[in-house]
Structures are given as C-alpha cells and as structure tokens.
C-alpha cells in the first residue's frame, strides 16, 4: 500500500506560511538545499527545475502531489496552472474550476479520495499543503517530514488546522544542517 507523506517546511514557532500565505522568508541555501535537491527533486515546481539543474531528473520518492486550494493559488496568481507536471496533481477545492488538464480538481471528501489513492499502484503520495487539508487528512498521514527553519514569525498558517485530536508519531530520523535548519522524520504510531 502506498504511503501519504506530509513533507513541509515550518518555522520554529510552527507556521508553514505567514498570515497572508507568505513563504519567501524560508531560506533555500547551503547544505540543506543540496540535500533536498538530491533526495526530493520532485518537490521542486516545474519553473524552478531548470535553474536548479533538475531538468530530466527522475522522481525519487513521490509520483503524486496533493494540494489544498490555498497552496495551489499562489502559482495561479503568476500564471502557473500545472506546478508539478512531473507528478500526478490533485487540488482539493469545492470552488475552483478545472484550469489545466494535468491538474485534477477534487471537490469530494479528501479522506475517501486518499484511501482510494493509497490502494492504487504507484510511488509515494506527497501532501504538499496546506494546513486545512493536512488537518482533514491527519488520520491518513503515514509519515511526517518536517523541514524546520531557524525563523520565528509570530503568527501565520499553522502546520495543521484541525480540531483538538492528539495524534502520536514516532521519530525515525533527525538531521541538523549547517544552515541551522533541521529535517525530522516521524512515522505514525500504530493504533
């Protein structure tokens, strides 16, 4: 069965974006950037792949990406309708219209949809964001890969937007980079 991985960047105070969806304060540099490009090349959007030397580089972990509307919309604002054409792309929204044949808009229940995806053949499923979608899919997340940057922003969009529901994870890996960032991996604890 395929795994759902929430692979996401966060601040020290637990925000994945600023109050207005800003994320340009996350540094992409040094040994952290080198590791992410080597290990997760498919998580770089199409418009960044060429400049980062990733044209033609094969996917390593994921063949599918899931996005909430708020995660998808910044690309739309600059004319990018298919940010990850090298992946199967699904956007969960009840209000967006189908804009690109390479991106499927899913207006239905994300939990049922993801359970079906997990039963299909393929590589890993990347939950790109955002907080609301992650909150809805919390019980379906098999793995968390948290890129924690040495930045505090005070307020913004949290890692999860969900009702109070303590959910335990087990630490499986933790790395510290010269940039001051960490990448910490957790697996869902079996119930």
PDB file of C-alpha atoms in Angstrom:
ATOM      1  CA  UNK A   1       0.000   0.000   0.000  1.00  0.00           C
ATOM      2  CA  UNK A   2       1.225   3.498  -0.834  1.00  0.00           C
ATOM      3  CA  UNK A   3       2.134   5.969   1.910  1.00  0.00           C
ATOM      4  CA  UNK A   4       0.922   9.516   2.432  1.00  0.00           C
ATOM      5  CA  UNK A   5       3.788  11.793   3.498  1.00  0.00           C
ATOM      6  CA  UNK A   6       3.287  15.338   4.741  1.00  0.00           C
ATOM      7  CA  UNK A   7       6.579  16.868   3.587  1.00  0.00           C
ATOM      8  CA  UNK A   8       6.539  20.515   4.555  1.00  0.00           C
ATOM      9  CA  UNK A   9       8.623  23.434   5.814  1.00  0.00           C
ATOM     10  CA  UNK A  10       7.846  25.181   9.079  1.00  0.00           C
ATOM     11  CA  UNK A  11       9.165  27.945  11.263  1.00  0.00           C
ATOM     12  CA  UNK A  12      10.452  27.339  14.785  1.00  0.00           C
ATOM     13  CA  UNK A  13       7.073  28.517  16.054  1.00  0.00           C
ATOM     14  CA  UNK A  14       5.133  26.044  13.890  1.00  0.00           C
ATOM     15  CA  UNK A  15       3.923  28.049  10.891  1.00  0.00           C
ATOM     16  CA  UNK A  16       4.068  26.870   7.272  1.00  0.00           C
ATOM     17  CA  UNK A  17       3.330  30.356   5.916  1.00  0.00           C
ATOM     18  CA  UNK A  18       2.702  33.890   7.061  1.00  0.00           C
ATOM     19  CA  UNK A  19      -0.766  35.308   7.770  1.00  0.00           C
ATOM     20  CA  UNK A  20      -1.262  36.170   4.080  1.00  0.00           C
ATOM     21  CA  UNK A  21       0.277  32.935   2.783  1.00  0.00           C
ATOM     22  CA  UNK A  22       3.821  34.331   2.510  1.00  0.00           C
ATOM     23  CA  UNK A  23       6.621  31.782   2.413  1.00  0.00           C
ATOM     24  CA  UNK A  24       9.525  33.741   0.900  1.00  0.00           C
ATOM     25  CA  UNK A  25      11.211  34.012   4.316  1.00  0.00           C
ATOM     26  CA  UNK A  26      12.189  30.311   4.205  1.00  0.00           C
ATOM     27  CA  UNK A  27      15.844  30.205   3.114  1.00  0.00           C
ATOM     28  CA  UNK A  28      16.784  27.688   0.435  1.00  0.00           C
ATOM     29  CA  UNK A  29      20.547  27.541   0.707  1.00  0.00           C
ATOM     30  CA  UNK A  30      23.673  25.655   1.636  1.00  0.00           C
ATOM     31  CA  UNK A  31      23.825  22.045   2.722  1.00  0.00           C
ATOM     32  CA  UNK A  32      20.073  21.887   3.338  1.00  0.00           C
ATOM     33  CA  UNK A  33      19.263  22.926  -0.250  1.00  0.00           C
ATOM     34  CA  UNK A  34      21.797  20.412  -1.597  1.00  0.00           C
ATOM     35  CA  UNK A  35      20.248  17.581   0.442  1.00  0.00           C
ATOM     36  CA  UNK A  36      16.679  18.472  -0.547  1.00  0.00           C
ATOM     37  CA  UNK A  37      17.570  18.693  -4.244  1.00  0.00           C
ATOM     38  CA  UNK A  38      19.320  15.314  -4.085  1.00  0.00           C
ATOM     39  CA  UNK A  39      16.672  13.488  -2.039  1.00  0.00           C
ATOM     40  CA  UNK A  40      13.400  15.148  -3.069  1.00  0.00           C
ATOM     41  CA  UNK A  41      13.906  16.589  -6.581  1.00  0.00           C
ATOM     42  CA  UNK A  42      10.241  16.027  -7.494  1.00  0.00           C
ATOM     43  CA  UNK A  43       9.154  18.545  -4.850  1.00  0.00           C
ATOM     44  CA  UNK A  44      10.633  21.415  -6.858  1.00  0.00           C
ATOM     45  CA  UNK A  45       7.990  23.041  -9.093  1.00  0.00           C
ATOM     46  CA  UNK A  46       8.496  22.969 -12.854  1.00  0.00           C
ATOM     47  CA  UNK A  47       9.522  26.630 -13.149  1.00  0.00           C
ATOM     48  CA  UNK A  48      12.414  26.044 -10.697  1.00  0.00           C
ATOM     49  CA  UNK A  49      13.688  22.735 -12.034  1.00  0.00           C
ATOM     50  CA  UNK A  50      15.734  24.116 -14.943  1.00  0.00           C
ATOM     51  CA  UNK A  51      17.536  26.825 -12.972  1.00  0.00           C
ATOM     52  CA  UNK A  52      18.362  24.255 -10.252  1.00  0.00           C
ATOM     53  CA  UNK A  53      19.719  21.700 -12.733  1.00  0.00           C
ATOM     54  CA  UNK A  54      16.816  19.268 -12.316  1.00  0.00           C
ATOM     55  CA  UNK A  55      15.565  19.037 -15.905  1.00  0.00           C
ATOM     56  CA  UNK A  56      15.235  15.339 -16.686  1.00  0.00           C
ATOM     57  CA  UNK A  57      15.957  14.236 -13.101  1.00  0.00           C
ATOM     58  CA  UNK A  58      13.734  11.318 -12.119  1.00  0.00           C
ATOM     59  CA  UNK A  59      11.356  11.372  -9.184  1.00  0.00           C
ATOM     60  CA  UNK A  60      12.859   9.657  -6.140  1.00  0.00           C
ATOM     61  CA  UNK A  61      10.004   9.161  -3.644  1.00  0.00           C
ATOM     62  CA  UNK A  62       6.723  10.568  -4.913  1.00  0.00           C
ATOM     63  CA  UNK A  63       4.662  10.276  -8.079  1.00  0.00           C
ATOM     64  CA  UNK A  64       1.595  12.114  -6.754  1.00  0.00           C
ATOM     65  CA  UNK A  65       1.079  15.509  -5.090  1.00  0.00           C
ATOM     66  CA  UNK A  66      -1.937  16.709  -3.094  1.00  0.00           C
ATOM     67  CA  UNK A  67      -2.641  20.395  -2.558  1.00  0.00           C
ATOM     68  CA  UNK A  68      -5.333  22.432  -0.923  1.00  0.00           C
ATOM     69  CA  UNK A  69      -6.749  25.425  -2.778  1.00  0.00           C
ATOM     70  CA  UNK A  70      -4.656  27.916  -0.778  1.00  0.00           C
ATOM     71  CA  UNK A  71      -1.465  26.002  -1.619  1.00  0.00           C
ATOM     72  CA  UNK A  72      -2.324  25.925  -5.334  1.00  0.00           C
ATOM     73  CA  UNK A  73      -3.420  29.572  -5.688  1.00  0.00           C
ATOM     74  CA  UNK A  74      -0.011  31.343  -5.399  1.00  0.00           C
ATOM     75  CA  UNK A  75       1.032  29.615  -8.618  1.00  0.00           C
ATOM     76  CA  UNK A  76      -2.201  30.620 -10.301  1.00  0.00           C
ATOM     77  CA  UNK A  77      -1.529  34.246  -9.357  1.00  0.00           C
ATOM     78  CA  UNK A  78       1.601  34.169 -11.552  1.00  0.00           C
ATOM     79  CA  UNK A  79       0.049  32.096 -14.350  1.00  0.00           C
ATOM     80  CA  UNK A  80       1.257  28.628 -13.282  1.00  0.00           C
ATOM     81  CA  UNK A  81      -1.657  26.224 -13.702  1.00  0.00           C
ATOM     82  CA  UNK A  82       0.407  22.996 -13.518  1.00  0.00           C
ATOM     83  CA  UNK A  83       3.171  23.448 -10.940  1.00  0.00           C
ATOM     84  CA  UNK A  84       4.260  19.787 -10.854  1.00  0.00           C
ATOM     85  CA  UNK A  85       3.713  18.288 -14.333  1.00  0.00           C
ATOM     86  CA  UNK A  86       6.180  15.515 -13.465  1.00  0.00           C
ATOM     87  CA  UNK A  87       3.687  14.268 -10.798  1.00  0.00           C
ATOM     88  CA  UNK A  88       0.003  13.353 -10.750  1.00  0.00           C
ATOM     89  CA  UNK A  89      -1.551  16.529  -9.325  1.00  0.00           C
ATOM     90  CA  UNK A  90      -4.717  16.808  -7.240  1.00  0.00           C
ATOM     91  CA  UNK A  91      -6.128  20.007  -5.788  1.00  0.00           C
ATOM     92  CA  UNK A  92      -8.899  19.752  -3.195  1.00  0.00           C
ATOM     93  CA  UNK A  93     -11.413  22.534  -3.627  1.00  0.00           C
ATOM     94  CA  UNK A  94     -15.152  22.968  -3.836  1.00  0.00           C
ATOM     95  CA  UNK A  95     -14.834  26.375  -5.515  1.00  0.00           C
ATOM     96  CA  UNK A  96     -12.042  26.123  -8.127  1.00  0.00           C
ATOM     97  CA  UNK A  97     -12.840  25.314 -11.735  1.00  0.00           C
ATOM     98  CA  UNK A  98     -10.745  22.897 -13.788  1.00  0.00           C
ATOM     99  CA  UNK A  99      -7.987  25.110 -15.245  1.00  0.00           C
ATOM    100  CA  UNK A 100      -5.419  22.643 -16.564  1.00  0.00           C
ATOM    101  CA  UNK A 101      -5.869  19.075 -17.844  1.00  0.00           C
ATOM    102  CA  UNK A 102      -2.774  17.986 -15.865  1.00  0.00           C
ATOM    103  CA  UNK A 103      -4.333  19.066 -12.539  1.00  0.00           C
ATOM    104  CA  UNK A 104      -7.427  17.313 -11.254  1.00  0.00           C
ATOM    105  CA  UNK A 105      -9.706  19.400  -9.042  1.00  0.00           C
ATOM    106  CA  UNK A 106     -11.245  17.166  -6.365  1.00  0.00           C
ATOM    107  CA  UNK A 107     -14.430  18.601  -4.827  1.00  0.00           C
ATOM    108  CA  UNK A 108     -15.188  15.492  -2.746  1.00  0.00           C
ATOM    109  CA  UNK A 109     -14.102  14.173   0.642  1.00  0.00           C
ATOM    110  CA  UNK A 110     -10.289  14.109   0.778  1.00  0.00           C
ATOM    111  CA  UNK A 111     -10.181  11.178   3.216  1.00  0.00           C
ATOM    112  CA  UNK A 112     -12.089   8.787   0.945  1.00  0.00           C
ATOM    113  CA  UNK A 113     -10.114  10.010  -2.072  1.00  0.00           C
ATOM    114  CA  UNK A 114      -6.751   9.439  -0.340  1.00  0.00           C
ATOM    115  CA  UNK A 115      -7.766   5.994   0.912  1.00  0.00           C
ATOM    116  CA  UNK A 116      -8.506   5.058  -2.693  1.00  0.00           C
ATOM    117  CA  UNK A 117      -5.185   6.536  -3.908  1.00  0.00           C
ATOM    118  CA  UNK A 118      -3.279   4.520  -1.313  1.00  0.00           C
ATOM    119  CA  UNK A 119      -4.764   1.280  -2.676  1.00  0.00           C
ATOM    120  CA  UNK A 120      -3.599   2.071  -6.223  1.00  0.00           C
ATOM    121  CA  UNK A 121      -0.206   1.093  -7.593  1.00  0.00           C
ATOM    122  CA  UNK A 122       2.464   3.749  -7.563  1.00  0.00           C
ATOM    123  CA  UNK A 123       5.116   5.506  -5.548  1.00  0.00           C
ATOM    124  CA  UNK A 124       4.591   7.718  -2.502  1.00  0.00           C
ATOM    125  CA  UNK A 125       1.933  10.401  -2.187  1.00  0.00           C
ATOM    126  CA  UNK A 126       3.173  13.850  -1.172  1.00  0.00           C
ATOM    127  CA  UNK A 127       0.860  16.049   0.852  1.00  0.00           C
ATOM    128  CA  UNK A 128       2.224  19.456  -0.129  1.00  0.00           C
ATOM    129  CA  UNK A 129      -0.192  21.512   1.962  1.00  0.00           C
ATOM    130  CA  UNK A 130      -1.936  23.297   3.357  1.00  0.00           C
ATOM    131  CA  UNK A 131      -2.932  23.296   6.967  1.00  0.00           C
ATOM    132  CA  UNK A 132      -6.648  22.699   6.416  1.00  0.00           C
ATOM    133  CA  UNK A 133      -6.089  19.749   4.087  1.00  0.00           C
ATOM    134  CA  UNK A 134      -3.441  18.335   6.449  1.00  0.00           C
ATOM    135  CA  UNK A 135      -5.919  18.642   9.306  1.00  0.00           C
ATOM    136  CA  UNK A 136      -8.578  16.756   7.354  1.00  0.00           C
ATOM    137  CA  UNK A 137      -6.072  14.046   6.392  1.00  0.00           C
ATOM    138  CA  UNK A 138      -4.319  13.723   9.773  1.00  0.00           C
ATOM    139  CA  UNK A 139      -5.578  10.170  10.357  1.00  0.00           C
ATOM    140  CA  UNK A 140      -4.338   9.140   6.876  1.00  0.00           C
ATOM    141  CA  UNK A 141      -0.805  10.555   7.208  1.00  0.00           C
ATOM    142  CA  UNK A 142       1.753   7.748   7.404  1.00  0.00           C
ATOM    143  CA  UNK A 143       4.847   9.923   7.647  1.00  0.00           C
ATOM    144  CA  UNK A 144       5.782  13.494   8.527  1.00  0.00           C
ATOM    145  CA  UNK A 145       8.942  15.025   7.084  1.00  0.00           C
ATOM    146  CA  UNK A 146       9.311  18.420   8.717  1.00  0.00           C
ATOM    147  CA  UNK A 147      11.875  20.910   7.447  1.00  0.00           C
ATOM    148  CA  UNK A 148      12.228  23.265  10.425  1.00  0.00           C
ATOM    149  CA  UNK A 149      13.916  26.555   9.577  1.00  0.00           C
ATOM    150  CA  UNK A 150      15.608  28.821  12.159  1.00  0.00           C
ATOM    151  CA  UNK A 151      12.985  31.539  11.732  1.00  0.00           C
ATOM    152  CA  UNK A 152      10.243  32.793  14.076  1.00  0.00           C
ATOM    153  CA  UNK A 153       7.350  34.750  12.514  1.00  0.00           C
ATOM    154  CA  UNK A 154       4.895  35.133  15.408  1.00  0.00           C
ATOM    155  CA  UNK A 155       1.698  34.349  13.508  1.00  0.00           C
ATOM    156  CA  UNK A 156       0.572  32.687  10.325  1.00  0.00           C
ATOM    157  CA  UNK A 157      -0.784  29.456   8.927  1.00  0.00           C
ATOM    158  CA  UNK A 158      -0.109  26.547  11.308  1.00  0.00           C
ATOM    159  CA  UNK A 159       1.286  23.155  10.383  1.00  0.00           C
ATOM    160  CA  UNK A 160      -2.190  21.671  10.936  1.00  0.00           C
ATOM    161  CA  UNK A 161      -5.591  23.346  11.100  1.00  0.00           C
ATOM    162  CA  UNK A 162      -7.691  20.705  12.822  1.00  0.00           C
ATOM    163  CA  UNK A 163      -9.861  20.072  15.847  1.00  0.00           C
ATOM    164  CA  UNK A 164      -8.120  19.025  19.056  1.00  0.00           C
ATOM    165  CA  UNK A 165      -7.115  15.406  18.483  1.00  0.00           C
ATOM    166  CA  UNK A 166      -3.765  14.311  19.989  1.00  0.00           C
ATOM    167  CA  UNK A 167      -2.048  12.052  17.454  1.00  0.00           C
ATOM    168  CA  UNK A 168       1.278  10.409  18.260  1.00  0.00           C
ATOM    169  CA  UNK A 169       4.163   9.901  15.878  1.00  0.00           C
ATOM    170  CA  UNK A 170       7.466   8.063  16.335  1.00  0.00           C
ATOM    171  CA  UNK A 171      10.770   9.743  15.494  1.00  0.00           C
ATOM    172  CA  UNK A 172      12.566   7.817  12.737  1.00  0.00           C
ATOM    173  CA  UNK A 173      15.253  10.278  11.622  1.00  0.00           C
ATOM    174  CA  UNK A 174      16.612  13.702  12.513  1.00  0.00           C
ATOM    175  CA  UNK A 175      19.301  15.703  10.752  1.00  0.00           C
ATOM    176  CA  UNK A 176      20.810  19.077  11.564  1.00  0.00           C
ATOM    177  CA  UNK A 177      22.273  21.223   8.784  1.00  0.00           C
ATOM    178  CA  UNK A 178      24.952  23.931   8.841  1.00  0.00           C
ATOM    179  CA  UNK A 179      22.254  26.416   7.842  1.00  0.00           C
ATOM    180  CA  UNK A 180      20.634  25.872  11.263  1.00  0.00           C
ATOM    181  CA  UNK A 181      17.698  24.022   9.736  1.00  0.00           C
ATOM    182  CA  UNK A 182      16.647  20.503  10.679  1.00  0.00           C
ATOM    183  CA  UNK A 183      14.821  17.779   8.804  1.00  0.00           C
ATOM    184  CA  UNK A 184      12.933  15.492  11.150  1.00  0.00           C
ATOM    185  CA  UNK A 185      11.029  12.406  10.039  1.00  0.00           C
ATOM    186  CA  UNK A 186       8.230  10.778  12.008  1.00  0.00           C
ATOM    187  CA  UNK A 187       6.129   7.691  11.358  1.00  0.00           C
ATOM    188  CA  UNK A 188       2.554   7.358  12.500  1.00  0.00           C
ATOM    189  CA  UNK A 189       2.248   5.266  15.637  1.00  0.00           C
ATOM    190  CA  UNK A 190       0.116   2.231  15.012  1.00  0.00           C
ATOM    191  CA  UNK A 191      -3.201   2.399  16.798  1.00  0.00           C
TER     192      UNK A 191
END
